Coordinates of C-alpha atoms in Angstrom, one line a residue:
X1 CA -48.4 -40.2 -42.8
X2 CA -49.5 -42.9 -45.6
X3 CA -51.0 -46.5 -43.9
X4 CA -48.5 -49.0 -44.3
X5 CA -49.2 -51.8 -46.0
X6 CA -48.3 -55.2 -45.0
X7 CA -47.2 -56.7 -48.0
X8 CA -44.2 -59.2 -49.4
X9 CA -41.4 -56.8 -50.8
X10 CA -42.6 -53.9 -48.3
X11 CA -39.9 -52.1 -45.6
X12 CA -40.3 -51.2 -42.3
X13 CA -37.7 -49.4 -39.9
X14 CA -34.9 -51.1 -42.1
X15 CA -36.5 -54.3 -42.1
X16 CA -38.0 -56.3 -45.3
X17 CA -41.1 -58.2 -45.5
X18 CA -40.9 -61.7 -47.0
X19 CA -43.7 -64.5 -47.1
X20 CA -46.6 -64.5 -44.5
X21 CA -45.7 -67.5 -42.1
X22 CA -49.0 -68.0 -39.9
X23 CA -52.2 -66.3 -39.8
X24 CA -53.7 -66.9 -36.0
X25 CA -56.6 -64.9 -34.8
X26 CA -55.2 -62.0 -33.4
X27 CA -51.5 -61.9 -35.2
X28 CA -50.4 -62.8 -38.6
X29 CA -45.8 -64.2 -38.7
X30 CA -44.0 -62.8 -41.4
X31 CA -40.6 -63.6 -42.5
X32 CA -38.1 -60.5 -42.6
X33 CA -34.5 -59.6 -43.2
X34 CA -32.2 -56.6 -41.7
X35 CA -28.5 -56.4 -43.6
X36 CA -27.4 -56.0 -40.1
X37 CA -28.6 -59.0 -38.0
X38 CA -27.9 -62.4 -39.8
X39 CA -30.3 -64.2 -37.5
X40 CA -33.6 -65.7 -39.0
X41 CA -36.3 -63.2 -38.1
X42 CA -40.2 -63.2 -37.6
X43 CA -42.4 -60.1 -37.1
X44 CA -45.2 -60.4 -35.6
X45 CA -47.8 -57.6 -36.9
X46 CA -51.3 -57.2 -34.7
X47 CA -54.8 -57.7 -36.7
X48 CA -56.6 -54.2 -36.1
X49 CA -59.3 -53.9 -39.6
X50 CA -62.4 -53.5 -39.4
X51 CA -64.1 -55.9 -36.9
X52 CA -61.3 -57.6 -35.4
X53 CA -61.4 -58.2 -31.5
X54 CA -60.4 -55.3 -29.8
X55 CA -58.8 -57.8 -27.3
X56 CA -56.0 -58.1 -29.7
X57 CA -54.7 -54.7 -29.5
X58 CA -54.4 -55.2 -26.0
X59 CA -53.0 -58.2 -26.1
X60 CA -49.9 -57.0 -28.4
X61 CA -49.3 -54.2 -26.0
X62 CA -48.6 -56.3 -23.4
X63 CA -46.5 -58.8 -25.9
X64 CA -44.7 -55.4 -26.8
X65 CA -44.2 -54.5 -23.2
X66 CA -43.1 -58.4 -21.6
X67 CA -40.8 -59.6 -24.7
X68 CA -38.0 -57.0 -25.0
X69 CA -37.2 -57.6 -21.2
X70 CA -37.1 -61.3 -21.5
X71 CA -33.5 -63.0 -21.7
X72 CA -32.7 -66.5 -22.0
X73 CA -32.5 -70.0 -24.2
X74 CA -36.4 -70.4 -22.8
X75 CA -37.6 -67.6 -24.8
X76 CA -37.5 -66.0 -28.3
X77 CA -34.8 -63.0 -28.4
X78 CA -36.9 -60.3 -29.5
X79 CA -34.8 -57.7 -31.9
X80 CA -37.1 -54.8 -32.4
X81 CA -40.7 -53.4 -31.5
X82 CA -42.9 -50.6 -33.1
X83 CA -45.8 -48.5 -32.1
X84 CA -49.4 -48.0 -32.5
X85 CA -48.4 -44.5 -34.1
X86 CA -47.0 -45.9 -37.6
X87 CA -47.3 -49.7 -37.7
X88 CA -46.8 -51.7 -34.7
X89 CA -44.9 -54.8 -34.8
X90 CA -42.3 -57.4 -32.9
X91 CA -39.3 -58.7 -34.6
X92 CA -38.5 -62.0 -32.5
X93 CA -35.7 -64.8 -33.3
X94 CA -36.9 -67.6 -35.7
X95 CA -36.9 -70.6 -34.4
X96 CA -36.4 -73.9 -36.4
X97 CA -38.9 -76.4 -36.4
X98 CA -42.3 -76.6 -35.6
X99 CA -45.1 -76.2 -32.4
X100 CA -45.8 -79.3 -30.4
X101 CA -49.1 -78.7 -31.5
X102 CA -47.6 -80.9 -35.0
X103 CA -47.7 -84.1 -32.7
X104 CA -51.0 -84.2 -32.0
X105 CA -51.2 -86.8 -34.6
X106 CA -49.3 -89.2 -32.6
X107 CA -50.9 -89.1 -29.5
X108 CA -51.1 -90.7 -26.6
X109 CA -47.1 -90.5 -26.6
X110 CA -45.2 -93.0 -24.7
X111 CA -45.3 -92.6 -21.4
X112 CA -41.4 -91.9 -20.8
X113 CA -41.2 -89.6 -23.8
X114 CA -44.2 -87.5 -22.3
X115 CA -42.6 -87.1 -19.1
X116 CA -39.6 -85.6 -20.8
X117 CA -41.4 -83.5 -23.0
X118 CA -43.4 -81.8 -19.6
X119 CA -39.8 -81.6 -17.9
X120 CA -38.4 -79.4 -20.1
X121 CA -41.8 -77.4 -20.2
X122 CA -41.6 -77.1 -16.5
X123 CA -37.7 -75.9 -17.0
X124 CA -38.7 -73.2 -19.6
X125 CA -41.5 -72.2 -16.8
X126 CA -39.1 -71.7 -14.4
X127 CA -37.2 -69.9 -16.1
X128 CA -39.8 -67.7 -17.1
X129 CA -41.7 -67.1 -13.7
X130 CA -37.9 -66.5 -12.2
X131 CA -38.2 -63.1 -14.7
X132 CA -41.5 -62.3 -13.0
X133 CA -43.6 -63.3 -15.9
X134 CA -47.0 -66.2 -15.5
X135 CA -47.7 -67.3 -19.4
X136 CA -51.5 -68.2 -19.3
X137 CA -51.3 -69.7 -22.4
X138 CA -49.7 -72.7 -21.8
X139 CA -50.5 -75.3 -25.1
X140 CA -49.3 -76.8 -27.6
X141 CA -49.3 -74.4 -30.1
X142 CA -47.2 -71.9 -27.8
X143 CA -44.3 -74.2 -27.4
X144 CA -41.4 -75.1 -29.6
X145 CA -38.6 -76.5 -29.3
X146 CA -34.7 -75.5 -30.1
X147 CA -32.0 -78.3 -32.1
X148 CA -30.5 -79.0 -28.6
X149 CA -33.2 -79.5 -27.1
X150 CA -34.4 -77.0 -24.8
X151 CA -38.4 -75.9 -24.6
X152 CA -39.2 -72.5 -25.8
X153 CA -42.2 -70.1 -25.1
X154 CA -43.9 -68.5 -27.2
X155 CA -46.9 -66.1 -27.9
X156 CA -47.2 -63.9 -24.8
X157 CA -50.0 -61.7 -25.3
X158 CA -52.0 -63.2 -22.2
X159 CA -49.1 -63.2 -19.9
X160 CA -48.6 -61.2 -17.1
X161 CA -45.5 -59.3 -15.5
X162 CA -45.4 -58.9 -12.3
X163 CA -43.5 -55.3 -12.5
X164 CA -45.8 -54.0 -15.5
X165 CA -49.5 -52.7 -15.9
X166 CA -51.5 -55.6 -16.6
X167 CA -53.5 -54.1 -19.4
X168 CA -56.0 -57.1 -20.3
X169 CA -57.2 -57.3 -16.4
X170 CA -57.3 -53.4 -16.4
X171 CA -59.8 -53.0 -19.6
X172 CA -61.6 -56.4 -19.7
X173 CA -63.9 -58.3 -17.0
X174 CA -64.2 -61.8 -19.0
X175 CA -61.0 -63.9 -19.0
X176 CA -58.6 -64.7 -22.5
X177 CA -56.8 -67.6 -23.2
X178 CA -57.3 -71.3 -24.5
X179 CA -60.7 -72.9 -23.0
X180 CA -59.0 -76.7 -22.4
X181 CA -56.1 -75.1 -21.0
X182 CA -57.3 -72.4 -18.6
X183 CA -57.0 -72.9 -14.6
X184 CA -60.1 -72.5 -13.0
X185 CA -58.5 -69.2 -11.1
X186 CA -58.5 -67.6 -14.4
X187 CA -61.8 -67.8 -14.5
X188 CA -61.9 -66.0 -11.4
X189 CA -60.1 -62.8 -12.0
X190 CA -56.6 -63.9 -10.5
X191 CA -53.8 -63.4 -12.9
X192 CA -50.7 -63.3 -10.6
X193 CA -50.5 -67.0 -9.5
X194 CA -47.5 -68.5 -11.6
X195 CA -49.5 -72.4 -10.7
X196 CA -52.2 -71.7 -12.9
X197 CA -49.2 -72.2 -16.0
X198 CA -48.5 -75.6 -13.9
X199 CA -52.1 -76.6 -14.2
X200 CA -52.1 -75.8 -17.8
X201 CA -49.0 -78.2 -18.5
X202 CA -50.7 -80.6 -16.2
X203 CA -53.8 -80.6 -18.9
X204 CA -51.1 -80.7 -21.8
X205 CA -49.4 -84.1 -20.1
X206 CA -52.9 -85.5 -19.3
X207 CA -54.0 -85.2 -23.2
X208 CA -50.4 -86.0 -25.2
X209 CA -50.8 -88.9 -22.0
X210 CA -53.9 -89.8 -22.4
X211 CA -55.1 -89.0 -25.9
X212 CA -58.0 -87.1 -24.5
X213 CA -58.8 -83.5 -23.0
X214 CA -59.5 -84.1 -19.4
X215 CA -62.2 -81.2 -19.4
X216 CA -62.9 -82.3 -23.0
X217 CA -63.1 -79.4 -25.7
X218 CA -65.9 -76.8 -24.3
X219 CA -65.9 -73.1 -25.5
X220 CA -68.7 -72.1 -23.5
X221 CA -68.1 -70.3 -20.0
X222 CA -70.7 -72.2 -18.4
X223 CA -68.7 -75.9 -19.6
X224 CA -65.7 -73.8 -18.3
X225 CA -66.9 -72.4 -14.7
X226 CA -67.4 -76.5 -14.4
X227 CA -63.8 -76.9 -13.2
X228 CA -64.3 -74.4 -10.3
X229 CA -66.1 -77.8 -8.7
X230 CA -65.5 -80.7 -11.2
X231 CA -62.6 -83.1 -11.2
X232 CA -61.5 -84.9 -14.5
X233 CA -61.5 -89.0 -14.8
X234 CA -58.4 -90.8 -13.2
X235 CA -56.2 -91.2 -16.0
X236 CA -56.2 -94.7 -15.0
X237 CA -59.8 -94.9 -15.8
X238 CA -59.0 -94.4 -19.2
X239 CA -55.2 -96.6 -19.1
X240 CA -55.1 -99.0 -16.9
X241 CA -51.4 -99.0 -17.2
X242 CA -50.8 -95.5 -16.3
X243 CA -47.7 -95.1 -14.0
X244 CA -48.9 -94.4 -10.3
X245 CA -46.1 -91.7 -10.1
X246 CA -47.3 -90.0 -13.6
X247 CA -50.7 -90.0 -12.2
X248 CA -49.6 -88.2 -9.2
X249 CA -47.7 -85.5 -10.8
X250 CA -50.9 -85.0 -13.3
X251 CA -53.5 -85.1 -10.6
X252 CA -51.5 -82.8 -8.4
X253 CA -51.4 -80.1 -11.6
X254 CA -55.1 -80.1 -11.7
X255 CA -56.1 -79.7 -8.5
X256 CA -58.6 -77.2 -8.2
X257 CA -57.4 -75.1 -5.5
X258 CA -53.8 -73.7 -6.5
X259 CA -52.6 -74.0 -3.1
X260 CA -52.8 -78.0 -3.6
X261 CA -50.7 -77.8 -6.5
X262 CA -46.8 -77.8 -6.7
X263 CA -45.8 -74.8 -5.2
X264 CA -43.6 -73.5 -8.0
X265 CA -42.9 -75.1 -11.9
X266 CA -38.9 -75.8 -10.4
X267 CA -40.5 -78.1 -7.5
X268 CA -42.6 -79.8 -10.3
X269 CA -39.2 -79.9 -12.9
X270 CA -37.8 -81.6 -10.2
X271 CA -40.2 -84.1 -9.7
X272 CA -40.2 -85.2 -13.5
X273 CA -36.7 -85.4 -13.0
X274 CA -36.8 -88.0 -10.7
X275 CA -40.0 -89.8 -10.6
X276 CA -38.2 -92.9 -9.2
X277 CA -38.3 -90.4 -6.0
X278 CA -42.1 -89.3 -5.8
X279 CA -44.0 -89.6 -2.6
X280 CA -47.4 -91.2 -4.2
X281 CA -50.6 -90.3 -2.4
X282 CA -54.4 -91.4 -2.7
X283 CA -54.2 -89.4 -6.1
X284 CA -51.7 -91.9 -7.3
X285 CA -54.5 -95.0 -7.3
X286 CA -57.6 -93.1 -7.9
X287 CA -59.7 -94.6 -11.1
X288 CA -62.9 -92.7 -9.8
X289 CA -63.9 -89.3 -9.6
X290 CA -64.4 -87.1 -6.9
X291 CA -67.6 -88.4 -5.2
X292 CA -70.9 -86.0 -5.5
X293 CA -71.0 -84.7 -2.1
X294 CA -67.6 -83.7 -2.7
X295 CA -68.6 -81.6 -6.0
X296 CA -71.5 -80.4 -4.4
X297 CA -69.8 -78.5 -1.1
X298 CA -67.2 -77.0 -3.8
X299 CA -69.9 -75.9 -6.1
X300 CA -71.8 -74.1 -2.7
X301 CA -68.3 -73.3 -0.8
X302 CA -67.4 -70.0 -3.0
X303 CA -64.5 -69.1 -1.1
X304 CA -63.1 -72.4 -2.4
X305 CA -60.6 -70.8 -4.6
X306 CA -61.7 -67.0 -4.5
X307 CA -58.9 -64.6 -4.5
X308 CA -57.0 -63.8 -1.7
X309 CA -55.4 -60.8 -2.2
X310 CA -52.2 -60.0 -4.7
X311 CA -49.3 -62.8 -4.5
X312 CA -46.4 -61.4 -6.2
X313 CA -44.6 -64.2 -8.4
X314 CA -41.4 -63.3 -6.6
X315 CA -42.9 -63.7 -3.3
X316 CA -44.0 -67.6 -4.1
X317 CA -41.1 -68.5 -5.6
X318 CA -39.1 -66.9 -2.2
X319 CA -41.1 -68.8 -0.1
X320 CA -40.8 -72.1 -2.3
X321 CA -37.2 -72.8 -3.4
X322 CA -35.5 -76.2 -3.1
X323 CA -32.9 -76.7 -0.6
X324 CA -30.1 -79.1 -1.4
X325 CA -27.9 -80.1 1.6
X326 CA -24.3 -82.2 1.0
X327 CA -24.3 -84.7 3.6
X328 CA -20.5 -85.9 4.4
X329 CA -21.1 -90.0 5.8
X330 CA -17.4 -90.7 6.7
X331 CA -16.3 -91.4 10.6
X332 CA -15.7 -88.4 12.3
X333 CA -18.0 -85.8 10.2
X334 CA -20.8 -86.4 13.3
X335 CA -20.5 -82.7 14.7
X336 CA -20.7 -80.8 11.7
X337 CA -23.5 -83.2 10.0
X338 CA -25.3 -82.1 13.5
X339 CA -24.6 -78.5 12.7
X340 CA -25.6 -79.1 9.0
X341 CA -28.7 -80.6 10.4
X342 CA -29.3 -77.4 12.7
X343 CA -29.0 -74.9 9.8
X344 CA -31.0 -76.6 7.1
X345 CA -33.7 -76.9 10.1
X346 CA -33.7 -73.1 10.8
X347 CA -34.1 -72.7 6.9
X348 CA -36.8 -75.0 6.2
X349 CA -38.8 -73.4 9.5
X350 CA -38.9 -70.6 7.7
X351 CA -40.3 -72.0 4.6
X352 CA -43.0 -74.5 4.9
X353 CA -43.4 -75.1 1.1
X354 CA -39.7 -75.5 0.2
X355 CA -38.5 -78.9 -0.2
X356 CA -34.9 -81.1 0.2
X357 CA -32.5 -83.0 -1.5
X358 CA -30.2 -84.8 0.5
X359 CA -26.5 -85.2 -0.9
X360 CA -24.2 -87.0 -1.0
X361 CA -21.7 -87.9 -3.1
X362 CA -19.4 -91.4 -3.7
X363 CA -16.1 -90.3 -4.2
X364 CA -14.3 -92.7 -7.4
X365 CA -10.7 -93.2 -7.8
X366 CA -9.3 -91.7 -10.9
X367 CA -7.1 -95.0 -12.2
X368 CA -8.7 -97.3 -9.9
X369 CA -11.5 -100.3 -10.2
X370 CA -14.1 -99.0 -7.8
X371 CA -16.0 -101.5 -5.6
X372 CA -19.6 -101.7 -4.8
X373 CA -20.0 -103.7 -2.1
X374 CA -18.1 -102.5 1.6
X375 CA -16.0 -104.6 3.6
X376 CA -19.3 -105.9 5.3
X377 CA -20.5 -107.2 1.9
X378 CA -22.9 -104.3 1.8
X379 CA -23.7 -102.1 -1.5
X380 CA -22.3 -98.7 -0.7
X381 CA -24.8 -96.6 -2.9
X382 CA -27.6 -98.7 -0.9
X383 CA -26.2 -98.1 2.5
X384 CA -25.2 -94.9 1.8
X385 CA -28.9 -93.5 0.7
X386 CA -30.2 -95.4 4.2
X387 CA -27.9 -92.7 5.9
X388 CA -29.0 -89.9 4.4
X389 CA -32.6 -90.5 5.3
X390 CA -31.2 -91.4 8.7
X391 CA -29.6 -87.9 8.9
X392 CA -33.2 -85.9 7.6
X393 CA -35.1 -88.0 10.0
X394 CA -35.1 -85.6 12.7
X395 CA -36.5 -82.8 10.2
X396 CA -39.8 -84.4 10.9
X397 CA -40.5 -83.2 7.3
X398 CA -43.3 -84.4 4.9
X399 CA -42.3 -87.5 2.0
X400 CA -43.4 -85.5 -0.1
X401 CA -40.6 -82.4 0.6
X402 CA -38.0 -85.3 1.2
X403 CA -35.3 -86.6 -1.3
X404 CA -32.0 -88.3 -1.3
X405 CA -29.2 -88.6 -3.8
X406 CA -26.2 -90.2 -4.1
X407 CA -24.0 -89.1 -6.6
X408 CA -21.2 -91.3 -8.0
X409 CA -18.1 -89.0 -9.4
X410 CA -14.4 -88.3 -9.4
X411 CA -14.8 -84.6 -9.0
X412 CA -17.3 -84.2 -5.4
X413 CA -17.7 -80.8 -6.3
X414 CA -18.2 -81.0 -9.9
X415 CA -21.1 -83.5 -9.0
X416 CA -22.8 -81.3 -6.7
X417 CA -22.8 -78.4 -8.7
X418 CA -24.0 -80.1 -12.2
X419 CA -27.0 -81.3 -9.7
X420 CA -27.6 -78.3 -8.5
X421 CA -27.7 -76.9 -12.5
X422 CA -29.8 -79.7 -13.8
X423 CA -32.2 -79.5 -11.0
X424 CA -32.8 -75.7 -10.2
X425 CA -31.5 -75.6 -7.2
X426 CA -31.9 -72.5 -5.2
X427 CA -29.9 -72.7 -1.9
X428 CA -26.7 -74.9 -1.2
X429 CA -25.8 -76.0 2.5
X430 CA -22.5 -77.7 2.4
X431 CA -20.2 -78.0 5.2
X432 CA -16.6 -76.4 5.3
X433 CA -13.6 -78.4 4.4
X434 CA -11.4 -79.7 7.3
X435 CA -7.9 -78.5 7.7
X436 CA -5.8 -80.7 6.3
X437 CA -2.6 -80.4 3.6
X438 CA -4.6 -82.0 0.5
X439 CA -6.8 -79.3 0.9
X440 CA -4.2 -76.7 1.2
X441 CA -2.8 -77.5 -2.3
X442 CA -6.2 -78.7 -4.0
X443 CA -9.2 -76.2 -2.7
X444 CA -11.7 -77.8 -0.6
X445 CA -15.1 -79.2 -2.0
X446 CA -16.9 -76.2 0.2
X447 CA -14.8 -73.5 -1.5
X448 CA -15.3 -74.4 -5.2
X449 CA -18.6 -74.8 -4.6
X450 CA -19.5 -71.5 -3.1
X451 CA -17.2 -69.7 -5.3
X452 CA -18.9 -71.4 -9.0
X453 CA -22.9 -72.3 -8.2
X454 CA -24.8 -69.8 -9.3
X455 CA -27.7 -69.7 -6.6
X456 CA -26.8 -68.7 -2.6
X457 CA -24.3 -70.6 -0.9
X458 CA -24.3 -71.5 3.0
X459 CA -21.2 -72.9 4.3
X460 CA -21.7 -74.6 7.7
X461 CA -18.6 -74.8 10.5
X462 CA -19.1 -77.4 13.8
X463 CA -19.1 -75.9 16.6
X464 CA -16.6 -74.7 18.5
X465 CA -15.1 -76.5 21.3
X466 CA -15.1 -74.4 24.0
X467 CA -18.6 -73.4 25.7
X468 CA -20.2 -70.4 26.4
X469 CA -21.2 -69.0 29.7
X470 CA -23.6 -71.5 31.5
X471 CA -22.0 -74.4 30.0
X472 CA -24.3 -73.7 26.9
X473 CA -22.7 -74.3 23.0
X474 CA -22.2 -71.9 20.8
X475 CA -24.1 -72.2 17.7
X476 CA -23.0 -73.6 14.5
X477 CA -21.3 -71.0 12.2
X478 CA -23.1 -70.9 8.5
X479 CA -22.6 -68.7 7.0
X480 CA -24.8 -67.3 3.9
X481 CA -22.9 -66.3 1.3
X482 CA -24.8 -65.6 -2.4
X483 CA -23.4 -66.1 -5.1
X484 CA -24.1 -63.9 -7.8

């Protein structure tokens, strides 16, 4: 069979070469047309002449293995793939616009604009560790973005899938990817941890923050196997008026050990989210570095961050998720808040890394002028946040796994389901609607929301009245019901 050559004009499996987009190191992006898909298309055609790195062979194998089962708005679609045989290639969606590597120029970025940018990052993370996939190429030049808005991912030929041979730790001993960006795991051997992506958005925020590379811009592995031990400046070393919370989200990406990062990119999405509602530490006032001693027993400890055996990407996100409960604060709800209470307890028992949002939702008239203040003179949203605290208190849990929200909105169930959307919620506890005639004609708040989220649903009953044998109470009734 003749070579094909890669040329303007040239066809391949229907589809027709046009201008050569990019040439990186290990791919070249060429423009291409089918009659039959009126998308804008890119194929992506591996570098394999004469003295190329053999790395990058490998490294389209995997891209040709991990992009057709990717789905989603985070993500290029990916139209067509071709072999090693003939001429192998990818055919992915074109997106509009350019990399974020294009506003380098302009940084440090305001600091209110950078945490946006890293929130839909971490969303586009999520959403790609959710399909068992860790990117470990997380930089500028791998991330666009689409007209409304959302981040995409691109370039996977580092990543890993959880479900697939992982052919780059199979047939290589050094580790590939982007020196600045790299989690000091990687340099380790561990691929399947889906925090080392967080600590590479953490470096990203730190430099579009900070203007500078917080393990500056060493290539050499020695400058690289200095992170296994070294911590970066404080960004408020370098800006005195860097936000406390921004610090602490930043500092917490880079952490050295993974297990002292944010358990999961959704937990971290979260947090960006609502940085009016971060528990600030010691990391959120540090302008020093780590002192010596404490370099020097990491450097000498080498069990600091060695791997601990294989952590499958579903497995951390399981034991990880965020738990939003719906808090009802009117008189008489005291029972089943108790029983709400008992089953978000049993749940987060379970799951020491998972973390909860506390709901609840102010209820405004349709055609009426709401009030703010009670009839004691006292700002409802105010009070109404003091009781939701009041109602986790007995949790005993951690600030730092500890929110409350109170939502203002004509539609209680509509509210609670856009936050659960917006803020990647995993499981729902809600308690059941009360008998009552309003409910018979309207649906209850519990029932439209387990019937439309679109993560698992627990709907929580009080107790019963009567007692069982021994004077004891029955439990409360939750019921788990998910919601596919």
């Amino acid at each position: 069979m003749a070579k094909f050559v890669v040329q303007p004009g040239a066809e391949l499996d229907g589809f027709t070469l046009g201008e050569c987009v990019h040439r990186g190191g290990m791919a070249t992006l060429w423009s291409v047309s089918r009659a039959d898909i009126a998308a804008p298309l890119l194929m992506k055609i591996p570098r394999v002449s004469e003295g190329e790195d053999p790395a990058a062979i490998v490294s389209f194998e995997m891209e040709q293995m991990i992009l057709p089962k990717l789905k989603g708005i985070h993500v290029p679609h990916c139209y067509a793939t071709g072999d090693f045989a003939h001429q192998a290639y990818a055919v992915i969606e074109r997106i509009p616009g350019t990399t974020l590597y294009s506003r380098l120029g302009e940084l440090p970025l305001p600091y209110e604009e950078a945490r946006e940018v890293a929130l839909r990052i971490a969303t586009a993370l999520s959403d790609l560790h959710r399909q068992n996939v860790i990117h470990h190429d997380i930089k500028p030049s791998s991330i666009l973005f689409r007209p409304s808005g959302e981040a995409v991912l691109i370039d996977f030929g580092l990543s890993h899938h959880n479900q697939l041979p992982d052919l780059l730790q199979e047939e290589f001993r050094v580790p590939y990817g982007t020196a600045p960006y790299m989690a000091p795991e990687r340099l380790l051997g561990v691929r399947d941890d889906p925090r080392s992506d967080l600590f590479s958005l953490g470096v990203l925020l730190y430099f579009f923050t900070t203007g500078v590379r917080p393990f500056g811009e060493s290539e050499t592995m020695a400058g690289m196997r200095r992170r296994l031990w070294r911590d970066p400046y404080p960004p408020r070393q370098l800006k005195p008026d860097y936000p406390p919370w921004l610090q602490e989200i930043v500092l917490r990406c880079l952490e050295i050990d993974p297990v002292w990062r944010y358990p999961t990119a959704s937990q971290l999405a979260f947090e960006l989210a609502h940085p009016d509602q971060i528990k600030l530490t010691v990391r959120a006032e540090r302008i020093k570095r780590d002192p010596l001693s404490t370099v020097w027993r990491r450097r000498f400890n080498g069990n600091l961050i060695e791997p601990r055996g294989k952590s499958a990407v579903a497995a951390q996100l399981a034991s990880s998720p965020i738990v939003a409960v719906a808090i009802d604060v009117t008189e008489g709800s005291s029972e089943l808040n108790e029983a709400l209470r008992v089953t978000v307890g049993r749940i987060l028992k379970t799951l020491p890394s998972a973390r909860l949002a506390c709901l609840n939702v102010l209820k405004l008239g349709r055609v009426t002028i709401d009030r703010t203040l009670d009839e004691q003179g006292n700002n409802k949203h105010v009070g109404r946040l003091v009781t939701l605290k009041h109602w986790a208190s007995p949790l005993k849990l951690d600030e730092s796994r500890l929110t409350a929200h109170v939502l203002e909105a004509v539609d209680p169930a509509g509210a609670i389901l856009e936050f659960a959307e917006a803020n990647h919620i995993d499981h729902i506890v809600i308690g059941a609607g009360q008998n009552s005639f309003p409910r018979l004609l309207l649906g209850s708040t519990s029932a439209k929301v387990a019937t439309e989220a679109s993560c698992t649903v627990t709907v929580v009953r009080p107790p019963r009245q009567a007692t069982l044998s021994g004077g004891r109470e029955p439990p409360p009734d939750d019921r788990s019901i998910p919601v596919l």
